[in-house]
Coordinates of C-alpha atoms in Angstrom, one line a residue:
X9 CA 0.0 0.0 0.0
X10 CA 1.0 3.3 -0.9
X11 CA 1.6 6.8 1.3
X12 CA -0.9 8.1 -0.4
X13 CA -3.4 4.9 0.0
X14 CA -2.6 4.7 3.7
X15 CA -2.4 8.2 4.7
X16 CA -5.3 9.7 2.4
X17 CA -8.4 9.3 4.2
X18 CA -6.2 10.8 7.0
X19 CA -5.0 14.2 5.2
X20 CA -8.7 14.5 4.1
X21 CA -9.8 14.4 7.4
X22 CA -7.3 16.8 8.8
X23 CA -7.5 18.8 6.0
X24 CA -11.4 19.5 6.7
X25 CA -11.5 20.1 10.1
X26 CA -8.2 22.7 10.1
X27 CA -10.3 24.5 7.8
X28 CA -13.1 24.4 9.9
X29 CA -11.0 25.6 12.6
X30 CA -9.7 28.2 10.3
X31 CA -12.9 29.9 9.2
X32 CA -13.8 30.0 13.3
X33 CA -10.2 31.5 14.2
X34 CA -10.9 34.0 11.3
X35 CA -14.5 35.2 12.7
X36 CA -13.0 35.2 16.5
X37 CA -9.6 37.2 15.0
X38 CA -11.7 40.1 13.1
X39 CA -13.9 40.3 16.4
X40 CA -10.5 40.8 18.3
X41 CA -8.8 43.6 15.8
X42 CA -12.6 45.7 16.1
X43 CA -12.7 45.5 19.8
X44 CA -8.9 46.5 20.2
X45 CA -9.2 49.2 17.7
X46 CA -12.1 50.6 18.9
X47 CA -12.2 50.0 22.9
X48 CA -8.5 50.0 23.4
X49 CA -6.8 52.3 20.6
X50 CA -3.5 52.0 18.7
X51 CA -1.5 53.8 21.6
X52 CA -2.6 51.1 24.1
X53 CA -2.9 48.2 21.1
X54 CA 1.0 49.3 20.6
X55 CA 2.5 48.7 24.0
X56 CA 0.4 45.2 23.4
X57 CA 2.2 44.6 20.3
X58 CA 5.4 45.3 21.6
X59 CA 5.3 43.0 24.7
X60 CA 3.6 40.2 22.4
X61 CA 6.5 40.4 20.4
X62 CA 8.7 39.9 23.3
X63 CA 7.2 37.3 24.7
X64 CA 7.1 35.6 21.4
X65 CA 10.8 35.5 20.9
X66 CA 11.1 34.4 24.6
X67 CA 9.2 31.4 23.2
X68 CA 11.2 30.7 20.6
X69 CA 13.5 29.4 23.3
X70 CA 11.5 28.7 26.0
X71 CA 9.8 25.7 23.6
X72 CA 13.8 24.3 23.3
X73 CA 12.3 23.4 19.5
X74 CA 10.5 20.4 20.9
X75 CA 7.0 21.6 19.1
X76 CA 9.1 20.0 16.1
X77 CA 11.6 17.6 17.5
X78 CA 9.3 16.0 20.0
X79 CA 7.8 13.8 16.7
X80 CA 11.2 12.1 16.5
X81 CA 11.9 11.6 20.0
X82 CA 8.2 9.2 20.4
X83 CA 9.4 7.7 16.7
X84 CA 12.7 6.7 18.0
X85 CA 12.5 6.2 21.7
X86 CA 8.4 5.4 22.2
X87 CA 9.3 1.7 22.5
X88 CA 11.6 1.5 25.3
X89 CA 10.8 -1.2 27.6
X90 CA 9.0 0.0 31.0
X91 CA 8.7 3.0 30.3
X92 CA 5.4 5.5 29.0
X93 CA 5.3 7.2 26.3
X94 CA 3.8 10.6 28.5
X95 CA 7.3 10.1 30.4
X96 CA 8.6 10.6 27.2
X97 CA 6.5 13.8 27.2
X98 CA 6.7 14.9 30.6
X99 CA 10.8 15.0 30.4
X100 CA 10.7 17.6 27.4
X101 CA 7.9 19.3 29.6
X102 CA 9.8 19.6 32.7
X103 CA 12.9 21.2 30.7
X104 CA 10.6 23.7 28.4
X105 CA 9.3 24.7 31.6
X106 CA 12.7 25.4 33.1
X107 CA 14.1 27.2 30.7
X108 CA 10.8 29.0 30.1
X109 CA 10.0 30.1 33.7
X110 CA 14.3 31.7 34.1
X111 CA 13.3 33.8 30.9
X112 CA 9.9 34.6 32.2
X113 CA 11.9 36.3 35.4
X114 CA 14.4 37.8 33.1
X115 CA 11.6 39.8 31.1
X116 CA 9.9 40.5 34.5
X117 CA 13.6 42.2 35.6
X118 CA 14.0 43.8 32.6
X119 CA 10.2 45.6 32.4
X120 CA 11.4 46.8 36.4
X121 CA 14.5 47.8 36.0
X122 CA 15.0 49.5 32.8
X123 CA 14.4 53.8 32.7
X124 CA 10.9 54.8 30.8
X125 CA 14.0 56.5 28.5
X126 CA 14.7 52.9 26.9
X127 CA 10.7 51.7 27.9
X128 CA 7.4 53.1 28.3
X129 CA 5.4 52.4 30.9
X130 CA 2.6 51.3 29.0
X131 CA 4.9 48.8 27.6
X132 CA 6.6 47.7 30.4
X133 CA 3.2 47.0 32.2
X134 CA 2.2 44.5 29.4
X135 CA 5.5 42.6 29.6
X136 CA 5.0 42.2 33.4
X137 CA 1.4 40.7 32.8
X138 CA 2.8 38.4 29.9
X139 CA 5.5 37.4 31.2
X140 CA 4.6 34.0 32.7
X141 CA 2.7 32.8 29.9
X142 CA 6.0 32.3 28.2
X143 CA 5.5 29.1 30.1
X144 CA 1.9 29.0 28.7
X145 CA 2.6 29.4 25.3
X146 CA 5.3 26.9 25.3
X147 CA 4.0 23.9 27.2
X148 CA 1.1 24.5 24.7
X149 CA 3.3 24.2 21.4
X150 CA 4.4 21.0 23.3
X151 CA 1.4 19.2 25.0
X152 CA -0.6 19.8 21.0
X153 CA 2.4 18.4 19.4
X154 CA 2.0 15.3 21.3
X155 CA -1.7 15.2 20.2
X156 CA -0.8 15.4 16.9
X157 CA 1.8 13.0 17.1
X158 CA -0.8 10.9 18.1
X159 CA -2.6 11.8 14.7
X160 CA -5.6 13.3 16.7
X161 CA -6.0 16.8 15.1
X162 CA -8.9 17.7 17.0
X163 CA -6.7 18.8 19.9
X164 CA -5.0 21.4 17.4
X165 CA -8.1 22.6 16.1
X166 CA -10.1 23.5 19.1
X167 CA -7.1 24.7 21.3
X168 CA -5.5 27.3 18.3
X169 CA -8.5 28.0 16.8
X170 CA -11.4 27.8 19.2
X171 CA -10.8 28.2 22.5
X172 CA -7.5 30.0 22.4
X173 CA -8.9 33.3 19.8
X174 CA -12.2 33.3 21.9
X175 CA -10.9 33.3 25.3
X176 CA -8.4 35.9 24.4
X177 CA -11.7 37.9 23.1
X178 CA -13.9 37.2 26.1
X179 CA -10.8 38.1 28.5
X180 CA -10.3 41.4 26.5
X181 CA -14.1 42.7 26.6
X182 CA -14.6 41.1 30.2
X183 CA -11.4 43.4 31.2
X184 CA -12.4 46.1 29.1
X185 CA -16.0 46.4 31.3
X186 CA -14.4 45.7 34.8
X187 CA -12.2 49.0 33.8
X188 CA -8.9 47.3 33.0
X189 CA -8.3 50.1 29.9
X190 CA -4.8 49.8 29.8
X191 CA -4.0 46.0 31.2
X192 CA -7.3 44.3 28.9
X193 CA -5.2 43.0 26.5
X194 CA -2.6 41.4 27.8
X195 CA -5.1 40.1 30.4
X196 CA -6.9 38.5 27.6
X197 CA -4.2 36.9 26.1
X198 CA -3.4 35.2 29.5
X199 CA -6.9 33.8 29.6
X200 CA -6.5 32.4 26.0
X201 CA -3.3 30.8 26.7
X202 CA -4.1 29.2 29.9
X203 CA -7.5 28.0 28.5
X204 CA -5.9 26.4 25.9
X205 CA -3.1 24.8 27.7
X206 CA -5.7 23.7 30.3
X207 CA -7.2 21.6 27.0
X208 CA -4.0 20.6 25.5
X209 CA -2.8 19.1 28.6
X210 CA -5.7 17.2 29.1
X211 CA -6.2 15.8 25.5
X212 CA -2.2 14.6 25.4
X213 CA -2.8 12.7 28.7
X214 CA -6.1 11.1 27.4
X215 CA -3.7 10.3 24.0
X216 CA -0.9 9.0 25.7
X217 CA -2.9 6.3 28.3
X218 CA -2.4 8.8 31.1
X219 CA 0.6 10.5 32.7
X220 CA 1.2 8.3 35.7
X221 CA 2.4 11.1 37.8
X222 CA 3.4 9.0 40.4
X223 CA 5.4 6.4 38.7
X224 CA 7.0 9.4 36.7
X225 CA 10.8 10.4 37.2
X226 CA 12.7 12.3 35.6
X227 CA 15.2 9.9 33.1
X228 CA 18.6 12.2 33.2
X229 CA 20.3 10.3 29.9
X230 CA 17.2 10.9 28.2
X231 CA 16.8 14.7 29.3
X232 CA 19.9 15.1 28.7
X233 CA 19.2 13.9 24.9
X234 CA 16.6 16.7 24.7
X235 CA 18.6 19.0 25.7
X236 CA 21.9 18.0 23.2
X237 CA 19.0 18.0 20.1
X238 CA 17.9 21.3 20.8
X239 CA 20.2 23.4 20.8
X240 CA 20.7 24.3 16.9
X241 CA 16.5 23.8 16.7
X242 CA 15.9 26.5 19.5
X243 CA 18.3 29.3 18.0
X244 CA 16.4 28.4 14.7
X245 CA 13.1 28.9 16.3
X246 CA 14.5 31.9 18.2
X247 CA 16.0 33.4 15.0
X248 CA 12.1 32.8 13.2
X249 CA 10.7 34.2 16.0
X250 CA 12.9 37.2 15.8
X251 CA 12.7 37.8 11.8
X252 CA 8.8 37.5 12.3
X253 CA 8.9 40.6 14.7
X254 CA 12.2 42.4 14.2
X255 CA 10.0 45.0 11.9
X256 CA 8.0 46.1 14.5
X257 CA 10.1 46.0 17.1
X258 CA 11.9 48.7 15.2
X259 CA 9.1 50.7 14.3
X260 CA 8.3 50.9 17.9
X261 CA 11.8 52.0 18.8
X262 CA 12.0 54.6 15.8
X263 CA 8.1 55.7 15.8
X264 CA 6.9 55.1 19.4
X265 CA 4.0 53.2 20.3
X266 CA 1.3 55.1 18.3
X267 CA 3.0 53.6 15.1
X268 CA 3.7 50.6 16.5
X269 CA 0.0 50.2 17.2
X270 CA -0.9 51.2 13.8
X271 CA 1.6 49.1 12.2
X272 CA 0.7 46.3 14.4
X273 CA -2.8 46.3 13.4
X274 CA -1.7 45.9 9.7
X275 CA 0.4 42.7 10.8
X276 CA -2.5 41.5 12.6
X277 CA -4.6 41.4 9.4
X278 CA -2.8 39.8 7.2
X279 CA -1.8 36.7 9.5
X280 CA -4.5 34.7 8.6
X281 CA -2.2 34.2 5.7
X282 CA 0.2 32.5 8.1
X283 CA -2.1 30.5 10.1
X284 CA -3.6 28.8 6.8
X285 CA -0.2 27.1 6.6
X286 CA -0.3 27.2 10.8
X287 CA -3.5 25.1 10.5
X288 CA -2.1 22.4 8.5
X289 CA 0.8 22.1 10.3
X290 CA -1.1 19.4 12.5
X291 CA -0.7 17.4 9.3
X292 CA 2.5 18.7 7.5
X293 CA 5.1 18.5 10.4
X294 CA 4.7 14.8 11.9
X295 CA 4.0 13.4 7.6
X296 CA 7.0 15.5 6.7
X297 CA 9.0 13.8 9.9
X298 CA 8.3 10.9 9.1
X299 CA 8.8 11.1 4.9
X300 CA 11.9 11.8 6.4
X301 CA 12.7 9.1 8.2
X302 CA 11.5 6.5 6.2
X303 CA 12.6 7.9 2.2
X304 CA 14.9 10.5 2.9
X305 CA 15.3 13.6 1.4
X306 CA 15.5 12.6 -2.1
X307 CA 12.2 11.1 -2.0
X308 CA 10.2 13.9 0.2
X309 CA 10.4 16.8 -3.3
X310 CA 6.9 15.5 -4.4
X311 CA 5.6 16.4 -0.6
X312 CA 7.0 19.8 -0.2
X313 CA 6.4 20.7 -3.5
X314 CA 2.4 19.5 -3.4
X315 CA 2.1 21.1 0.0
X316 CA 3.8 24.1 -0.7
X317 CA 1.2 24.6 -4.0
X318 CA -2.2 23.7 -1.9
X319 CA -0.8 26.7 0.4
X320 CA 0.0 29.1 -2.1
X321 CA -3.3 28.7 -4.0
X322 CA -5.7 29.0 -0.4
X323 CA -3.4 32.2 0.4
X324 CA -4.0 34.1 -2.7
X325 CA -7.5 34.6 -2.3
X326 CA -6.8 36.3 0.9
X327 CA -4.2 38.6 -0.7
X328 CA -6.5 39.5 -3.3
X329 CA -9.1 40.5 -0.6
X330 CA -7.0 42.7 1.3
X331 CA -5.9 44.6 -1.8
X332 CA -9.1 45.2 -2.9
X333 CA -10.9 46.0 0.5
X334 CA -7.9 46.7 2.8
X335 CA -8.3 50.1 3.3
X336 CA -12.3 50.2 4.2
X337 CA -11.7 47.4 6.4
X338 CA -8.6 49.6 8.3
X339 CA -11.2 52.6 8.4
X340 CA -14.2 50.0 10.4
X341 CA -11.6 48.5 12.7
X342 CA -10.8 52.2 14.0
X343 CA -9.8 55.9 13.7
X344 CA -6.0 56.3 12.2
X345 CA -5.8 52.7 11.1
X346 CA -6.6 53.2 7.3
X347 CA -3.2 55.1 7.2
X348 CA -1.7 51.4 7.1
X349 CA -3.3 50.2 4.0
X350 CA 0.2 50.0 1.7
X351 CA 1.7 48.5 4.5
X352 CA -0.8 45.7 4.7
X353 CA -0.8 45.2 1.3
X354 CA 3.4 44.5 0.8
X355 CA 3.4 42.6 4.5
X356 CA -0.1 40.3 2.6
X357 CA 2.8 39.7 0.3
X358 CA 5.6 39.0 2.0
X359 CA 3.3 36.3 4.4
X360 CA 2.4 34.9 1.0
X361 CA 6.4 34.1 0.3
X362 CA 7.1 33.1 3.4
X363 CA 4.4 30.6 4.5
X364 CA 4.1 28.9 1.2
X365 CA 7.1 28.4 0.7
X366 CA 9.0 27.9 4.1
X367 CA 7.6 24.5 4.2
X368 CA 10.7 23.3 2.8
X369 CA 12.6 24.5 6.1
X370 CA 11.1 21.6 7.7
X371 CA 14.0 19.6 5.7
X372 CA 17.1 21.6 7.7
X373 CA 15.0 21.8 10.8
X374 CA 15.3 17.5 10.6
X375 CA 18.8 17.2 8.4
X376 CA 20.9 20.1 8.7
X377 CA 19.1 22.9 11.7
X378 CA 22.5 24.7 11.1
X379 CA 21.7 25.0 7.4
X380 CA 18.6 26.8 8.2
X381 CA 20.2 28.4 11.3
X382 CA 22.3 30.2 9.1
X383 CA 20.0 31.0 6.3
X384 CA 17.4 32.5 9.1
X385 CA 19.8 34.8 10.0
X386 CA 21.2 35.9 7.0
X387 CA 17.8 36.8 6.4
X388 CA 17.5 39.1 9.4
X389 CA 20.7 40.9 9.0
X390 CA 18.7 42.0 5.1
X391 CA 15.6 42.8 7.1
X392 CA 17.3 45.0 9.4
X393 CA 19.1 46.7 6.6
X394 CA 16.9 47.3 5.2
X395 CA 14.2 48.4 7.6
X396 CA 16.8 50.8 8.9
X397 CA 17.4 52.8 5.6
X398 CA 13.4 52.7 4.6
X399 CA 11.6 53.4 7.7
X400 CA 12.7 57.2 8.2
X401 CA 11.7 58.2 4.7
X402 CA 8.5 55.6 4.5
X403 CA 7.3 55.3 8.2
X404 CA 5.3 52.2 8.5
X405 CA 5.0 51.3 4.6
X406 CA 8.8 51.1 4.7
X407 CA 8.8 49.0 7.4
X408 CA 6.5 46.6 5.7
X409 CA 8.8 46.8 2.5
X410 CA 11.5 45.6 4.7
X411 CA 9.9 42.3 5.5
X412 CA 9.0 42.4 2.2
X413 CA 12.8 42.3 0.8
X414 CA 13.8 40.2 3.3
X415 CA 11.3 37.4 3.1
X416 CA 11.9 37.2 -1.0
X417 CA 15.9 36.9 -0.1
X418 CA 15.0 34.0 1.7
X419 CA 13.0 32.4 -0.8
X420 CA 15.6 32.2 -2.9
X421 CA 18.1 31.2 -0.9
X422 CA 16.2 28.2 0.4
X423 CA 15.5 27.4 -3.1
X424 CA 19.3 27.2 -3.8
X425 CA 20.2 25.4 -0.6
X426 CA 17.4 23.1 -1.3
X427 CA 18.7 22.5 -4.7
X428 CA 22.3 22.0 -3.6
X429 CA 22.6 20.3 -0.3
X430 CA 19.2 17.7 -1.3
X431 CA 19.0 17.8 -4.7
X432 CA 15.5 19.0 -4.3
X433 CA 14.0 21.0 -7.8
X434 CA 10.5 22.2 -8.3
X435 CA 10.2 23.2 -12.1
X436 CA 8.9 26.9 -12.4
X437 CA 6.2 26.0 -14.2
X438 CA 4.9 24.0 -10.9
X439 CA 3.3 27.3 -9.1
X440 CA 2.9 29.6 -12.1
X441 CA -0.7 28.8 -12.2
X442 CA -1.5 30.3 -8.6
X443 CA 0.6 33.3 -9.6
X444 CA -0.8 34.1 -13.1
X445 CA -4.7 34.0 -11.7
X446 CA -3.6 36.0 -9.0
X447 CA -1.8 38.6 -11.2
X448 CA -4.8 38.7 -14.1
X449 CA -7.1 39.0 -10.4
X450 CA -5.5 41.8 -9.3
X451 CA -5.4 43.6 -12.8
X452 CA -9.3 42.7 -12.4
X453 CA -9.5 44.8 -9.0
X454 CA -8.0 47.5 -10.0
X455 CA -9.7 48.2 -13.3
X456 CA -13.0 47.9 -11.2
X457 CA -12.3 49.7 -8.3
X458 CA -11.8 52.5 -10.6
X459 CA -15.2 52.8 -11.8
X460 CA -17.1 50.7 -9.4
X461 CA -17.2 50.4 -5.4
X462 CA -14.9 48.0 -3.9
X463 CA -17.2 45.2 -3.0
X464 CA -17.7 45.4 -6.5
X465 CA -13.5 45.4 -7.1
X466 CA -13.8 42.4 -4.7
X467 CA -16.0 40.2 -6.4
X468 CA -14.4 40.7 -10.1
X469 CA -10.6 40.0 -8.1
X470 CA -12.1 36.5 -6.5
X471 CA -14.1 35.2 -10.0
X472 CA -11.0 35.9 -12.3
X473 CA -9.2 34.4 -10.0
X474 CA -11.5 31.2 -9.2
X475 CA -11.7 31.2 -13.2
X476 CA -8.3 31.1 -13.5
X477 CA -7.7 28.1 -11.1
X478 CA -10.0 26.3 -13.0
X479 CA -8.8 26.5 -16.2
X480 CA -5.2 26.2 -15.1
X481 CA -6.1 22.7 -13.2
X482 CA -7.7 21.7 -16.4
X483 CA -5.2 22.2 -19.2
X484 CA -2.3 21.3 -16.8
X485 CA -4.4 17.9 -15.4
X486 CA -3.1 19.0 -11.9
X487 CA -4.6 18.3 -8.6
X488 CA -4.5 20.7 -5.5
X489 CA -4.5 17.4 -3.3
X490 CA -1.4 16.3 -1.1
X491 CA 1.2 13.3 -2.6
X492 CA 3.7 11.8 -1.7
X493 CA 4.1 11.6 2.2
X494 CA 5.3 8.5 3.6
X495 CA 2.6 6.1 5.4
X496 CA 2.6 6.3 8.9
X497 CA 2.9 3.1 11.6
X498 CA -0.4 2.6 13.8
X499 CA 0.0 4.8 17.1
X500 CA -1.5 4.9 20.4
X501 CA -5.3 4.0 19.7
X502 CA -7.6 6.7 22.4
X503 CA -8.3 5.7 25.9
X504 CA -10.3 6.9 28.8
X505 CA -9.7 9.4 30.9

């Protein structure tokens, strides 16, 4: 029996429900980007955006890269003798939470100590509410990769996109109305975190046949192992983390927090671009891990490059949206934010690159993290660059044309490395359907928004590009369906509480 034969009904599966989840995440996100514009405002949404972005790069190495390395470590070591496979678990738990609870109390010394000259106080009150779920946010990554290990996407689903998005909402507006103006939304991220974790946690145990707390004790070859495999993983994670936020990070240094807000707003929008590859990670990481495994690199191309095509082609439709209804959507969410509508557009771009086609760092993150160590930060030393010289003359717009130039560089050097080190090539001819639609789409928006209103523009940018999808599928005799992933062996079957 084939990958495909075995694992079909399975990606079919997984594929419907992250979509489901998707959709939901998208109605509770929009919800979240009114209320913050409009209750909180960009000065206060700023300092938010700021601390987020901290405590985001403080998970990068809280999580010690386990979220992808923890796949490898059940696949490898689930079948020792006398031992569970949550003790498996709870060892990489007990170290993410280590290292994530010292660099919780770093940030908490930091947001204390520094002078409101290098830190404003809104900010600084943020990163002292955020800073334990550092903790939170990695124990999370790790308890849902466990799930999904388990090939139980449910947990992924509800936590990311259900329960997570809405409790942060319900925290915000609950905050908001008890008179916690400035501290709301931070305090609503906290309850989305710890909600979800709360879940996560208690869907690996029912996976995994349990914890067995009391039989549990720490294995110190074993942690030790963890810790040896993560170090190249966790400065790769770190270094994502970092090139996913060094943008704003500098517009709030260079602009203040007013911008910041603004500018973070814009980034908020377009990263349902992201999370469309985010929700079928459940699928791609543990398939990819295993392709890995089993064929090696040289027979994993057909994967990546079928994966990295289904991506592109749900991604452009969203694109195409926020060109052609960008700016009125700015205007609703709240005063100042329409001012961001270029920026949106070239950051809808650059998430475009980037998530489609970062799927093939999943190969260095398993064969060669220093490959992709290296090419992460090569990438960040263009973004800087670059963001430096075009922020002062562009503000925000510059900013976004930063990531914009820095996320293409790394497109192409992937490609290369790709093509060098694992003799991976995808023809050209492989994604220019997605692109030409989208391009003859676009041309469709514009000539319409200039005579017509832009729900209008809207509607001619999604049917030219529907039509063109079509008729590219047809004349090509291409599918949009997933190939060539490695089966999988039969895992834990679900038991009881």
């Amino acid at each position: 029996m084939s990958g495909n034969e075995e694992g079909g009904p399975l990606i079919v599966r997984g594929a419907q429900a992250s979509g489901a989840g998707f959709a939901v995440r998208l109605g509770a996100r929009l919800l979240f980007l009114f209320v913050a514009g409009r209750l909180f405002g960009a000065a206060a949404f700023g300092a938010y955006a700021l601390a987020l972005a901290t405590i985001e790069l403080a998970v990068g190495v809280g999580s010690l890269g386990t979220k992808k390395t923890l796949f490898q470590l059940l696949d490898r070591h689930g079948e020792e003798r006398g031992r569970p496979l949550a003790h498996i678990l709870l060892d990489a738990a007990l170290l993410v939470m280590l290292a994530s609870l010292l660099l919780s109390a770093a940030i908490a010394a930091a947001a204390l100590a520094l002078p409101t000259a290098l830190l404003a106080p809104a900010t600084a009150s943020a990163l002292l509410l955020l800073a334990p779920m550092v903790a939170g946010q990695a124990l999370l990554d790790l308890f849902l990769a466990a799930t999904r290990w388990t090939r139980a996407i449910r947990f992924e689903v509800v936590a990311r996109s259900v329960i997570e998005p809405w409790g942060l909402l319900a925290g915000c507006v609950g905050a908001w109305l008890l008179g916690w103006r400035a501290e709301g939304l931070a305090i609503g991220y906290g309850c989305g975190t710890l909600a979800a974790l709360a879940y996560a946690a208690a869907g690996a145990r029912r996976r995994l046949g349990g914890f067995r707390l009391t039989r549990y004790r720490p294995d110190r070859v074993h942690l030790a192992l963890v810790a040896r495999g993560s170090a190249a993983n966790t400065a790769t994670d770190f270094l994502n983390a970092l090139y996913n936020r060094v943008d704003l990070l500098i517009v709030g240094i260079l602009l203040g927090e007013a911008a910041a807000g603004v500018y973070g707003m814009a980034r908020q929008l377009v990263a349902p671009l992201r999370q469309i590859r985010q929700s079928l990670d459940g699928l791609l990481i543990p398939l990819v891990a295993r392709s890995l495994s089993t064929r090696g690199a040289g027979g994993t191309g057909e994967a990546l490059a079928s994966a990295t095509r289904l991506v592109l082609v749900l991604q452009l439709p969203l694109l195409l949206t926020l060109y052609a209804a960008g700016e009125p959507l700015l205007g609703w969410i709240g005063p100042g934010f329409a001012a961001a509508y270029w920026a949106t557009v070239a950051l809808a771009a650059a998430e475009t690159i980037q998530a489609a086609l970062s799927i093939g760092d999943l190969v260095f993150v398993y064969l060669r993290p220093r490959v992709g160590l290296w090419l992460t930060l090569g990438s960040i030393a263009a973004g800087v660059v670059a963001a430096l010289l075009l922020i002062p003359p562009l503000g925000i717009t510059g900013a976004a044309l930063s990531v914009l130039i820095a996320y293409g560089l790394r497109a192409v050097g992937r490609s290369w490395l790709l093509r060098a080190q694992f003799g991976f090539g995808v023809p050209r001819a492989h994604h220019a359907g997605p692109i030409v639609a989208a391009s003859l789409a676009a041309a469709a928006a514009m000539a319409a928004g200039a005579a017509a209103p832009w729900p209008l523009a809207l509607l001619a940018s999604l049917v030219t590009y529907a039509a063109g999808i079509l008729l590219w599928l047809k004349a090509a005799g291409q599918r949009l369906s997933l190939s060539g992933f490695a089966p999988r062996a039969a895992q834990p079957a679900e038991s009881g509480p």
